[in-house]
Amino acid sequence: MSMIIDVVVFLPIENFLSYRVSEHLQSKVSIGVRVIVPVRNSVEVGIIINVRDISEHGKNDTKELKEAIDIPDNEVVVNEEMIKLCRWISEYYISPLGLAFQIAVPKFLRSSGKPKYTVNTETKTEYLPGSFPQQIIETLKSQPLELKELKKKFKEQEIEKEILALVKEDTLKLIFEPIKLREKIKKELWVRLKKDKIISQEEILVWQKKAPQQVKAYLSLLHKGEEHPLSDLLKKQQITKNTILSLQKKGWIELVEKEVLRTPKLYQYIESQENAKDITLTDEQKNAVKNISDTLCQHQFKTFLLFGITGSGKTEVYLRAIKTAMDNGYQSLFLVPEIALTPQTVSRLYSRFKEQVAVLHSGLSDRERFDEWIKIKEGRVSVVIGVRSAIFAPFQKLGLIVVDEEHEHTYKQEETPRYHARDVAVMRAQINSAVCILGSATPSLESYVHTLESKYQLLKLTQRVASGSLPSIQVVDLKSETDKSSADVILSNMLKEKIQERLERHEQVMLLINRRGFAPVMLCPSCGWIVSCPNCHTSLNYHRNDGTVRCHYCNFKQQRPIQCEECGTIPLILLGVGTQKIEDLLIRYFSEASISRMDTDVTTSKSSGYSILKKFGEQKIDILIGTQMIAKGHDYPNVTLVGVLNADIGLTLPNFRSSEFVFQLLMQVAGRSGRREVPGEVVIQTLMPNHYVIKTVQNHDYQMFVEHELRNRRSVGYPPYNRMIQFGVESEDEKEARDMAYMLVNFARNRLSRNMSECRVLGPAPGVIRRVQGKYRWQFALLGKATKTINRFARDINDHFQTKKTSNKLTLRIDVDPYEIY
Ligand code: ADP
Ligand code: ZN
Ligand code: ZN
């Protein structure tokens, strides 16, 4: 029988490639193993995703097919469930198949290794002994070498030419030796007592005289138990290598190789004080746990939305669910937005499940990541906590996926494939018949709407467990604190006084600086009115170069208004205050206090964000200033005041999700205050005290916010009522980018009018950031209800682009379910 395999290589190629398989490799072929194949002029490692009989293939095509080169090991690297998932990612996010698989396979296993030359045993050309070609042949007979190594060995000028000639006549051939999976696992020597060997008292006495060291070592091993790492014995027990070797010679002990998988150190030392035993679940928690556990035991796919206010004990619910999964023999995945910012969650997981836990995050070395990968794949751990990409961990028996803070946009990957880990989680759960829990105090509109449509089951936690009430929220209208032309008051009197109070009472303060975005937006300094798009409910973006304001979705454009349309104030102002300036000012006001800042500038080194939080937890910092980083799920009992310095910056971003982002951020950060006995307070400074986001946050009213926001979205047909796919055309030449954008939009509109499809095209419009890294950006978007239709349509646009593009410098970026401003 002749066999054909379909192979995915880790390159930005749209589809899989097919190869013939020669007789001698056929027995090694199976789905999910690695294979080495020729691709254009090079050699690549790929994954076999399908095996077919040659007769299923058009006869004429098979001749064209190249042959696979080798199958390096028998291990399934990507199992069938994962293959399904990667194919789904590629399809849904319109991204090359190879890039989806890339995330699922550790780096080591993706490299084909360096090409080496070896002697082809089948051809026997004779050369004179001592001649140059014969010298090369002799050298390569003993071991294959890379060209580089050969060049070093033979300093002759002609070496490269000679080798090519030898390859041409089949005397030499190229081989590839990718790293074998087993070889890559680190091994350690262990000393083990020989079980079948019984050594009598007499024997020991005899040897006691001849080799006292050996006997001493043996007895201590006997005393301690069966086996020990050799390095430990050498280091701590001060036994010499010779002693061990002699004992081995006698046959009293043996040396065995063991695979070692190390645990990254970073998070181990955080001890969690709490103890599972002294927590009695609240009724709401009990109800949630019961619903989830029942489904887990039935081994059925289902998605829950755990909607619990900050401090309502969601994490405890996750932990119980994980325990149930474990008791049923299933592995669990716990996704968090960012590991470095959630040390408390990690430590709670560790202290509950100990060495059952593996951690996956971007701070791991390739080595550490590989070790964790193996542990998960071989079922040696049953819980994995990780960030976005951990959704591709190689579980064997996945029963539960938890997505904590499901509304966070760190779950969205901002490079190809532009997947959203929450949505991938739901898909993966479905493929694995697993349970998925999405948890949040401020669920995304998408997830919320899914509960209304009964796609997800809603579970609610409405009460705080540890303290009686939510913090009280005061809104300060910055307009009344400032002269109307500058609007750059940083600290209101109220906030200043309240900070002073906390410092006197030795309580802690968190101050949020909202720094998302930079797009200049115009605002009225007296009434807070923002210049915004009549079609899209988003703010218009000021373009300095031509003095216009534009909508970055639909390209609505007008001259910049001079005067406020609500109250007539002149002039309008542009928003924005630097972070550094804020910190300097605070230090001047509160010179006695210990103040730290936490944002991406400060936390570029992997652990510094973590150590700032640690210090804050130990109450060595009085005031912590920071960007959205400080808003995450921290639980610091001594924080009784949270201040939001500039709530407006985010609200005015030209992104249709900006209200939702700010609402979530403010609710999150407010939730950091007063988590224990002392009631908490929150002060929000804003120029727009009447904005519905500010109003609803003030009342802790998610429901009200959602209703308002959904009404807005519905009125313009934006997500979650329609799917959106955003296209970005980029080129160094602005005209080229713009022309292409117009051409694609025209193409799309023509097709739409013919098909009467339910899709809509928005734009084209210049990117909010017109030029990035020397490339101009133009963009347009599709809106449509049916996922399949809009997806097909986007593919057509992509195909059209590929045939029409005039140069390689022109690129098209496709973002399905976009989050970022482009
Ligand atoms: P959330 O994740 O909803 O913000 P957490 O799970 O972090 O809330 O819970 C906050 C604190 O309350 C934690 O220290 C947790 O151990 C504790 N906790 C959770 N459930 C209970 C309970 N039923 N009784 C007492 N304390 C609890
Ligand atoms: Zn006004
Ligand atoms: Zn618009």
PDB file of N, CA and C in Angstrom, residues 241-325:
ATOM      1  N   LYS A 241      33.031   9.526  44.884  1.00  0.00           N
ATOM      2  CA  LYS A 241      32.602   8.844  43.674  1.00  0.00           C
ATOM      3  C   LYS A 241      33.203   7.432  43.624  1.00  0.00           C
ATOM      4  N   ASN A 242      34.481   7.330  44.052  1.00  0.00           N
ATOM      5  CA  ASN A 242      35.152   6.028  44.033  1.00  0.00           C
ATOM      6  C   ASN A 242      34.449   5.006  44.902  1.00  0.00           C
ATOM      7  N   THR A 243      34.051   5.442  46.079  1.00  0.00           N
ATOM      8  CA  THR A 243      33.334   4.544  46.996  1.00  0.00           C
ATOM      9  C   THR A 243      32.097   3.979  46.301  1.00  0.00           C
ATOM     10  N   ILE A 244      31.358   4.877  45.658  1.00  0.00           N
ATOM     11  CA  ILE A 244      30.139   4.451  44.979  1.00  0.00           C
ATOM     12  C   ILE A 244      30.463   3.441  43.878  1.00  0.00           C
ATOM     13  N   LEU A 245      31.500   3.765  43.090  1.00  0.00           N
ATOM     14  CA  LEU A 245      31.844   2.883  41.979  1.00  0.00           C
ATOM     15  C   LEU A 245      32.269   1.494  42.477  1.00  0.00           C
ATOM     16  N   SER A 246      33.011   1.471  43.606  1.00  0.00           N
ATOM     17  CA  SER A 246      33.428   0.178  44.155  1.00  0.00           C
ATOM     18  C   SER A 246      32.228  -0.629  44.606  1.00  0.00           C
ATOM     19  N   LEU A 247      31.281   0.055  45.263  1.00  0.00           N
ATOM     20  CA  LEU A 247      30.075  -0.648  45.725  1.00  0.00           C
ATOM     21  C   LEU A 247      29.301  -1.205  44.538  1.00  0.00           C
ATOM     22  N   GLN A 248      29.322  -0.427  43.449  1.00  0.00           N
ATOM     23  CA  GLN A 248      28.617  -0.867  42.253  1.00  0.00           C
ATOM     24  C   GLN A 248      29.296  -2.124  41.692  1.00  0.00           C
ATOM     25  N   LYS A 249      30.637  -2.111  41.716  1.00  0.00           N
ATOM     26  CA  LYS A 249      31.402  -3.249  41.201  1.00  0.00           C
ATOM     27  C   LYS A 249      31.073  -4.518  41.987  1.00  0.00           C
ATOM     28  N   LYS A 250      30.958  -4.342  43.298  1.00  0.00           N
ATOM     29  CA  LYS A 250      30.650  -5.492  44.161  1.00  0.00           C
ATOM     30  C   LYS A 250      29.250  -6.031  43.903  1.00  0.00           C
ATOM     31  N   GLY A 251      28.429  -5.184  43.263  1.00  0.00           N
ATOM     32  CA  GLY A 251      27.060  -5.622  43.022  1.00  0.00           C
ATOM     33  C   GLY A 251      26.143  -5.349  44.206  1.00  0.00           C
ATOM     34  N   TRP A 252      26.557  -4.514  45.136  1.00  0.00           N
ATOM     35  CA  TRP A 252      25.694  -4.192  46.277  1.00  0.00           C
ATOM     36  C   TRP A 252      24.680  -3.117  45.899  1.00  0.00           C
ATOM     37  N   ILE A 253      25.128  -2.218  45.049  1.00  0.00           N
ATOM     38  CA  ILE A 253      24.212  -1.166  44.609  1.00  0.00           C
ATOM     39  C   ILE A 253      24.227  -1.073  43.092  1.00  0.00           C
ATOM     40  N   GLU A 254      23.277  -0.347  42.556  1.00  0.00           N
ATOM     41  CA  GLU A 254      23.329  -0.062  41.124  1.00  0.00           C
ATOM     42  C   GLU A 254      23.084   1.428  40.900  1.00  0.00           C
ATOM     43  N   LEU A 255      23.559   1.897  39.732  1.00  0.00           N
ATOM     44  CA  LEU A 255      23.321   3.291  39.362  1.00  0.00           C
ATOM     45  C   LEU A 255      22.261   3.301  38.271  1.00  0.00           C
ATOM     46  N   VAL A 256      21.216   4.056  38.492  1.00  0.00           N
ATOM     47  CA  VAL A 256      20.163   4.115  37.467  1.00  0.00           C
ATOM     48  C   VAL A 256      19.946   5.555  37.026  1.00  0.00           C
ATOM     49  N   GLU A 257      19.571   5.694  35.767  1.00  0.00           N
ATOM     50  CA  GLU A 257      19.296   7.016  35.238  1.00  0.00           C
ATOM     51  C   GLU A 257      17.824   7.337  35.464  1.00  0.00           C
ATOM     52  N   LYS A 258      17.556   8.498  36.011  1.00  0.00           N
ATOM     53  CA  LYS A 258      16.154   8.880  36.192  1.00  0.00           C
ATOM     54  C   LYS A 258      15.895  10.208  35.509  1.00  0.00           C
ATOM     55  N   GLU A 259      14.678  10.347  34.954  1.00  0.00           N
ATOM     56  CA  GLU A 259      14.325  11.632  34.353  1.00  0.00           C
ATOM     57  C   GLU A 259      13.984  12.610  35.467  1.00  0.00           C
ATOM     58  N   VAL A 260      14.533  13.809  35.354  1.00  0.00           N
ATOM     59  CA  VAL A 260      14.149  14.816  36.346  1.00  0.00           C
ATOM     60  C   VAL A 260      13.471  15.987  35.668  1.00  0.00           C
ATOM     61  N   LEU A 261      12.376  16.392  36.223  1.00  0.00           N
ATOM     62  CA  LEU A 261      11.669  17.563  35.708  1.00  0.00           C
ATOM     63  C   LEU A 261      11.638  18.554  36.859  1.00  0.00           C
ATOM     64  N   ARG A 262      12.278  19.677  36.632  1.00  0.00           N
ATOM     65  CA  ARG A 262      12.381  20.619  37.740  1.00  0.00           C
ATOM     66  C   ARG A 262      11.185  21.563  37.808  1.00  0.00           C
ATOM     67  N   THR A 263      10.962  22.072  38.994  1.00  0.00           N
ATOM     68  CA  THR A 263       9.887  23.035  39.181  1.00  0.00           C
ATOM     69  C   THR A 263      10.498  24.420  39.263  1.00  0.00           C
ATOM     70  N   PRO A 264       9.987  25.359  38.462  1.00  0.00           N
ATOM     71  CA  PRO A 264      10.543  26.707  38.528  1.00  0.00           C
ATOM     72  C   PRO A 264      10.412  27.254  39.948  1.00  0.00           C
ATOM     73  N   LYS A 265      11.461  27.930  40.397  1.00  0.00           N
ATOM     74  CA  LYS A 265      11.513  28.315  41.803  1.00  0.00           C
ATOM     75  C   LYS A 265      10.588  29.471  42.151  1.00  0.00           C
ATOM     76  N   LEU A 266      10.439  30.377  41.224  1.00  0.00           N
ATOM     77  CA  LEU A 266       9.884  31.689  41.501  1.00  0.00           C
ATOM     78  C   LEU A 266       8.754  31.737  42.523  1.00  0.00           C
ATOM     79  N   TYR A 267       7.788  30.860  42.376  1.00  0.00           N
ATOM     80  CA  TYR A 267       6.593  31.033  43.199  1.00  0.00           C
ATOM     81  C   TYR A 267       6.493  30.090  44.379  1.00  0.00           C
ATOM     82  N   GLN A 268       7.501  29.241  44.525  1.00  0.00           N
ATOM     83  CA  GLN A 268       7.368  28.245  45.565  1.00  0.00           C
ATOM     84  C   GLN A 268       7.422  28.825  46.961  1.00  0.00           C
ATOM     85  N   TYR A 269       8.177  29.914  47.089  1.00  0.00           N
ATOM     86  CA  TYR A 269       8.390  30.370  48.451  1.00  0.00           C
ATOM     87  C   TYR A 269       7.250  31.187  49.032  1.00  0.00           C
ATOM     88  N   ILE A 270       6.261  31.455  48.220  1.00  0.00           N
ATOM     89  CA  ILE A 270       5.145  32.204  48.767  1.00  0.00           C
ATOM     90  C   ILE A 270       4.273  31.220  49.544  1.00  0.00           C
ATOM     91  N   GLU A 271       4.169  31.461  50.805  1.00  0.00           N
ATOM     92  CA  GLU A 271       3.316  30.589  51.585  1.00  0.00           C
ATOM     93  C   GLU A 271       1.946  31.247  51.755  1.00  0.00           C
ATOM     94  N   SER A 272       0.951  30.469  51.608  1.00  0.00           N
ATOM     95  CA  SER A 272      -0.364  31.019  51.840  1.00  0.00           C
ATOM     96  C   SER A 272      -0.783  30.657  53.256  1.00  0.00           C
ATOM     97  N   GLN A 273      -1.330  31.639  53.961  1.00  0.00           N
ATOM     98  CA  GLN A 273      -1.639  31.395  55.370  1.00  0.00           C
ATOM     99  C   GLN A 273      -2.914  30.569  55.546  1.00  0.00           C
ATOM    100  N   GLU A 274      -3.726  30.630  54.535  1.00  0.00           N
ATOM    101  CA  GLU A 274      -5.042  30.051  54.755  1.00  0.00           C
ATOM    102  C   GLU A 274      -5.023  28.524  54.724  1.00  0.00           C
ATOM    103  N   ASN A 275      -6.030  27.977  55.244  1.00  0.00           N
ATOM    104  CA  ASN A 275      -6.128  26.537  55.308  1.00  0.00           C
ATOM    105  C   ASN A 275      -7.526  26.140  54.848  1.00  0.00           C
ATOM    106  N   ALA A 276      -7.567  25.188  53.945  1.00  0.00           N
ATOM    107  CA  ALA A 276      -8.849  24.809  53.360  1.00  0.00           C
ATOM    108  C   ALA A 276      -9.870  24.423  54.426  1.00  0.00           C
ATOM    109  N   LYS A 277      -9.381  23.841  55.499  1.00  0.00           N
ATOM    110  CA  LYS A 277     -10.309  23.255  56.465  1.00  0.00           C
ATOM    111  C   LYS A 277     -11.168  24.287  57.184  1.00  0.00           C
ATOM    112  N   ASP A 278     -10.578  25.467  57.436  1.00  0.00           N
ATOM    113  CA  ASP A 278     -11.397  26.383  58.219  1.00  0.00           C
ATOM    114  C   ASP A 278     -12.293  27.302  57.375  1.00  0.00           C
ATOM    115  N   ILE A 279     -12.483  26.949  56.114  1.00  0.00           N
ATOM    116  CA  ILE A 279     -13.439  27.716  55.313  1.00  0.00           C
ATOM    117  C   ILE A 279     -14.752  26.938  55.180  1.00  0.00           C
ATOM    118  N   THR A 280     -15.811  27.523  55.682  1.00  0.00           N
ATOM    119  CA  THR A 280     -17.128  26.946  55.451  1.00  0.00           C
ATOM    120  C   THR A 280     -17.775  27.747  54.339  1.00  0.00           C
ATOM    121  N   LEU A 281     -18.168  27.060  53.295  1.00  0.00           N
ATOM    122  CA  LEU A 281     -18.711  27.775  52.144  1.00  0.00           C
ATOM    123  C   LEU A 281     -20.007  28.496  52.505  1.00  0.00           C
ATOM    124  N   THR A 282     -20.201  29.661  51.883  1.00  0.00           N
ATOM    125  CA  THR A 282     -21.492  30.328  52.009  1.00  0.00           C
ATOM    126  C   THR A 282     -22.515  29.566  51.159  1.00  0.00           C
ATOM    127  N   ASP A 283     -23.778  29.871  51.352  1.00  0.00           N
ATOM    128  CA  ASP A 283     -24.808  29.155  50.591  1.00  0.00           C
ATOM    129  C   ASP A 283     -24.629  29.362  49.094  1.00  0.00           C
ATOM    130  N   GLU A 284     -24.272  30.599  48.731  1.00  0.00           N
ATOM    131  CA  GLU A 284     -24.084  30.875  47.306  1.00  0.00           C
ATOM    132  C   GLU A 284     -22.907  30.082  46.740  1.00  0.00           C
ATOM    133  N   GLN A 285     -21.827  30.034  47.515  1.00  0.00           N
ATOM    134  CA  GLN A 285     -20.678  29.249  47.072  1.00  0.00           C
ATOM    135  C   GLN A 285     -21.051  27.775  46.942  1.00  0.00           C
ATOM    136  N   LYS A 286     -21.779  27.278  47.953  1.00  0.00           N
ATOM    137  CA  LYS A 286     -22.198  25.871  47.937  1.00  0.00           C
ATOM    138  C   LYS A 286     -22.983  25.554  46.683  1.00  0.00           C
ATOM    139  N   ASN A 287     -23.904  26.424  46.361  1.00  0.00           N
ATOM    140  CA  ASN A 287     -24.745  26.228  45.184  1.00  0.00           C
ATOM    141  C   ASN A 287     -23.899  26.183  43.904  1.00  0.00           C
ATOM    142  N   ALA A 288     -22.943  27.115  43.809  1.00  0.00           N
ATOM    143  CA  ALA A 288     -22.077  27.144  42.630  1.00  0.00           C
ATOM    144  C   ALA A 288     -21.262  25.858  42.541  1.00  0.00           C
ATOM    145  N   VAL A 289     -20.652  25.491  43.669  1.00  0.00           N
ATOM    146  CA  VAL A 289     -19.817  24.281  43.671  1.00  0.00           C
ATOM    147  C   VAL A 289     -20.642  23.056  43.289  1.00  0.00           C
ATOM    148  N   LYS A 290     -21.866  22.994  43.803  1.00  0.00           N
ATOM    149  CA  LYS A 290     -22.690  21.819  43.523  1.00  0.00           C
ATOM    150  C   LYS A 290     -23.018  21.714  42.031  1.00  0.00           C
ATOM    151  N   ASN A 291     -23.439  22.833  41.460  1.00  0.00           N
ATOM    152  CA  ASN A 291     -23.752  22.837  40.022  1.00  0.00           C
ATOM    153  C   ASN A 291     -22.564  22.381  39.178  1.00  0.00           C
ATOM    154  N   ILE A 292     -21.406  22.925  39.525  1.00  0.00           N
ATOM    155  CA  ILE A 292     -20.216  22.609  38.738  1.00  0.00           C
ATOM    156  C   ILE A 292     -19.821  21.141  38.941  1.00  0.00           C
ATOM    157  N   SER A 293     -19.817  20.707  40.201  1.00  0.00           N
ATOM    158  CA  SER A 293     -19.398  19.335  40.493  1.00  0.00           C
ATOM    159  C   SER A 293     -20.297  18.316  39.818  1.00  0.00           C
ATOM    160  N   ASP A 294     -21.593  18.569  39.863  1.00  0.00           N
ATOM    161  CA  ASP A 294     -22.524  17.626  39.233  1.00  0.00           C
ATOM    162  C   ASP A 294     -22.186  17.436  37.754  1.00  0.00           C
ATOM    163  N   THR A 295     -21.922  18.551  37.084  1.00  0.00           N
ATOM    164  CA  THR A 295     -21.602  18.467  35.654  1.00  0.00           C
ATOM    165  C   THR A 295     -20.264  17.767  35.442  1.00  0.00           C
ATOM    166  N   LEU A 296     -19.297  18.072  36.313  1.00  0.00           N
ATOM    167  CA  LEU A 296     -17.983  17.432  36.204  1.00  0.00           C
ATOM    168  C   LEU A 296     -18.110  15.914  36.294  1.00  0.00           C
ATOM    169  N   CYS A 297     -18.938  15.463  37.221  1.00  0.00           N
ATOM    170  CA  CYS A 297     -19.072  14.024  37.430  1.00  0.00           C
ATOM    171  C   CYS A 297     -19.739  13.344  36.241  1.00  0.00           C
ATOM    172  N   GLN A 298     -20.527  14.123  35.494  1.00  0.00           N
ATOM    173  CA  GLN A 298     -21.177  13.523  34.315  1.00  0.00           C
ATOM    174  C   GLN A 298     -20.282  13.568  33.083  1.00  0.00           C
ATOM    175  N   HIS A 299     -19.121  14.186  33.210  1.00  0.00           N
ATOM    176  CA  HIS A 299     -18.187  14.268  32.092  1.00  0.00           C
ATOM    177  C   HIS A 299     -18.870  14.843  30.851  1.00  0.00           C
ATOM    178  N   GLN A 300     -19.404  16.048  31.040  1.00  0.00           N
ATOM    179  CA  GLN A 300     -20.167  16.694  29.966  1.00  0.00           C
ATOM    180  C   GLN A 300     -19.615  18.078  29.709  1.00  0.00           C
ATOM    181  N   PHE A 301     -19.698  18.515  28.475  1.00  0.00           N
ATOM    182  CA  PHE A 301     -19.285  19.884  28.184  1.00  0.00           C
ATOM    183  C   PHE A 301     -20.342  20.860  28.675  1.00  0.00           C
ATOM    184  N   LYS A 302     -19.878  21.860  29.397  1.00  0.00           N
ATOM    185  CA  LYS A 302     -20.779  22.919  29.800  1.00  0.00           C
ATOM    186  C   LYS A 302     -19.965  24.139  30.222  1.00  0.00           C
ATOM    187  N   THR A 303     -20.474  25.319  29.946  1.00  0.00           N
ATOM    188  CA  THR A 303     -19.774  26.529  30.365  1.00  0.00           C
ATOM    189  C   THR A 303     -20.598  27.263  31.418  1.00  0.00           C
ATOM    190  N   PHE A 304     -19.937  27.603  32.520  1.00  0.00           N
ATOM    191  CA  PHE A 304     -20.578  28.385  33.574  1.00  0.00           C
ATOM    192  C   PHE A 304     -19.986  29.785  33.590  1.00  0.00           C
ATOM    193  N   LEU A 305     -20.828  30.762  33.835  1.00  0.00           N
ATOM    194  CA  LEU A 305     -20.310  32.098  34.118  1.00  0.00           C
ATOM    195  C   LEU A 305     -20.488  32.347  35.606  1.00  0.00           C
ATOM    196  N   LEU A 306     -19.359  32.378  36.324  1.00  0.00           N
ATOM    197  CA  LEU A 306     -19.410  32.637  37.753  1.00  0.00           C
ATOM    198  C   LEU A 306     -19.274  34.145  37.957  1.00  0.00           C
ATOM    199  N   PHE A 307     -20.406  34.766  38.194  1.00  0.00           N
ATOM    200  CA  PHE A 307     -20.463  36.214  38.325  1.00  0.00           C
ATOM    201  C   PHE A 307     -20.511  36.533  39.805  1.00  0.00           C
ATOM    202  N   GLY A 308     -19.356  36.895  40.358  1.00  0.00           N
ATOM    203  CA  GLY A 308     -19.293  37.153  41.797  1.00  0.00           C
ATOM    204  C   GLY A 308     -18.600  38.464  42.054  1.00  0.00           C
ATOM    205  N   ILE A 309     -19.155  39.293  42.897  1.00  0.00           N
ATOM    206  CA  ILE A 309     -18.553  40.599  43.171  1.00  0.00           C
ATOM    207  C   ILE A 309     -17.169  40.401  43.778  1.00  0.00           C
ATOM    208  N   THR A 310     -16.364  41.455  43.777  1.00  0.00           N
ATOM    209  CA  THR A 310     -15.003  41.341  44.304  1.00  0.00           C
ATOM    210  C   THR A 310     -15.052  40.898  45.765  1.00  0.00           C
ATOM    211  N   GLY A 311     -14.220  39.891  46.079  1.00  0.00           N
ATOM    212  CA  GLY A 311     -14.180  39.412  47.450  1.00  0.00           C
ATOM    213  C   GLY A 311     -15.318  38.480  47.823  1.00  0.00           C
ATOM    214  N   SER A 312     -16.010  37.943  46.837  1.00  0.00           N
ATOM    215  CA  SER A 312     -17.147  37.070  47.142  1.00  0.00           C
ATOM    216  C   SER A 312     -16.732  35.608  47.239  1.00  0.00           C
ATOM    217  N   GLY A 313     -15.434  35.335  47.067  1.00  0.00           N
ATOM    218  CA  GLY A 313     -14.954  33.965  47.233  1.00  0.00           C
ATOM    219  C   GLY A 313     -15.031  33.120  45.976  1.00  0.00           C
ATOM    220  N   LYS A 314     -14.806  33.723  44.839  1.00  0.00           N
ATOM    221  CA  LYS A 314     -14.805  32.954  43.587  1.00  0.00           C
ATOM    222  C   LYS A 314     -13.661  31.937  43.565  1.00  0.00           C
ATOM    223  N   THR A 315     -12.492  32.383  44.020  1.00  0.00           N
ATOM    224  CA  THR A 315     -11.332  31.500  43.961  1.00  0.00           C
ATOM    225  C   THR A 315     -11.583  30.213  44.735  1.00  0.00           C
ATOM    226  N   GLU A 316     -12.255  30.358  45.882  1.00  0.00           N
ATOM    227  CA  GLU A 316     -12.570  29.166  46.666  1.00  0.00           C
ATOM    228  C   GLU A 316     -13.441  28.190  45.855  1.00  0.00           C
ATOM    229  N   VAL A 317     -14.347  28.739  45.082  1.00  0.00           N
ATOM    230  CA  VAL A 317     -15.201  27.891  44.236  1.00  0.00           C
ATOM    231  C   VAL A 317     -14.345  27.157  43.190  1.00  0.00           C
ATOM    232  N   TYR A 318     -13.403  27.896  42.571  1.00  0.00           N
ATOM    233  CA  TYR A 318     -12.522  27.244  41.589  1.00  0.00           C
ATOM    234  C   TYR A 318     -11.752  26.099  42.244  1.00  0.00           C
ATOM    235  N   LEU A 319     -11.220  26.383  43.438  1.00  0.00           N
ATOM    236  CA  LEU A 319     -10.383  25.382  44.090  1.00  0.00           C
ATOM    237  C   LEU A 319     -11.171  24.108  44.397  1.00  0.00           C
ATOM    238  N   ARG A 320     -12.418  24.300  44.822  1.00  0.00           N
ATOM    239  CA  ARG A 320     -13.247  23.109  45.107  1.00  0.00           C
ATOM    240  C   ARG A 320     -13.530  22.334  43.828  1.00  0.00           C
ATOM    241  N   ALA A 321     -13.795  23.075  42.754  1.00  0.00           N
ATOM    242  CA  ALA A 321     -14.082  22.412  41.481  1.00  0.00           C
ATOM    243  C   ALA A 321     -12.861  21.618  41.008  1.00  0.00           C
ATOM    244  N   ILE A 322     -11.688  22.218  41.170  1.00  0.00           N
ATOM    245  CA  ILE A 322     -10.458  21.530  40.767  1.00  0.00           C
ATOM    246  C   ILE A 322     -10.283  20.246  41.567  1.00  0.00           C
ATOM    247  N   LYS A 323     -10.604  20.342  42.855  1.00  0.00           N
ATOM    248  CA  LYS A 323     -10.505  19.159  43.717  1.00  0.00           C
ATOM    249  C   LYS A 323     -11.435  18.049  43.215  1.00  0.00           C
ATOM    250  N   THR A 324     -12.651  18.422  42.889  1.00  0.00           N
ATOM    251  CA  THR A 324     -13.596  17.426  42.374  1.00  0.00           C
ATOM    252  C   THR A 324     -13.070  16.791  41.085  1.00  0.00           C
ATOM    253  N   ALA A 325     -12.552  17.629  40.190  1.00  0.00           N
ATOM    254  CA  ALA A 325     -12.005  17.098  38.934  1.00  0.00           C
ATOM    255  C   ALA A 325     -10.899  16.105  39.246  1.00  0.00           C
TER     256      ALA A 325
END
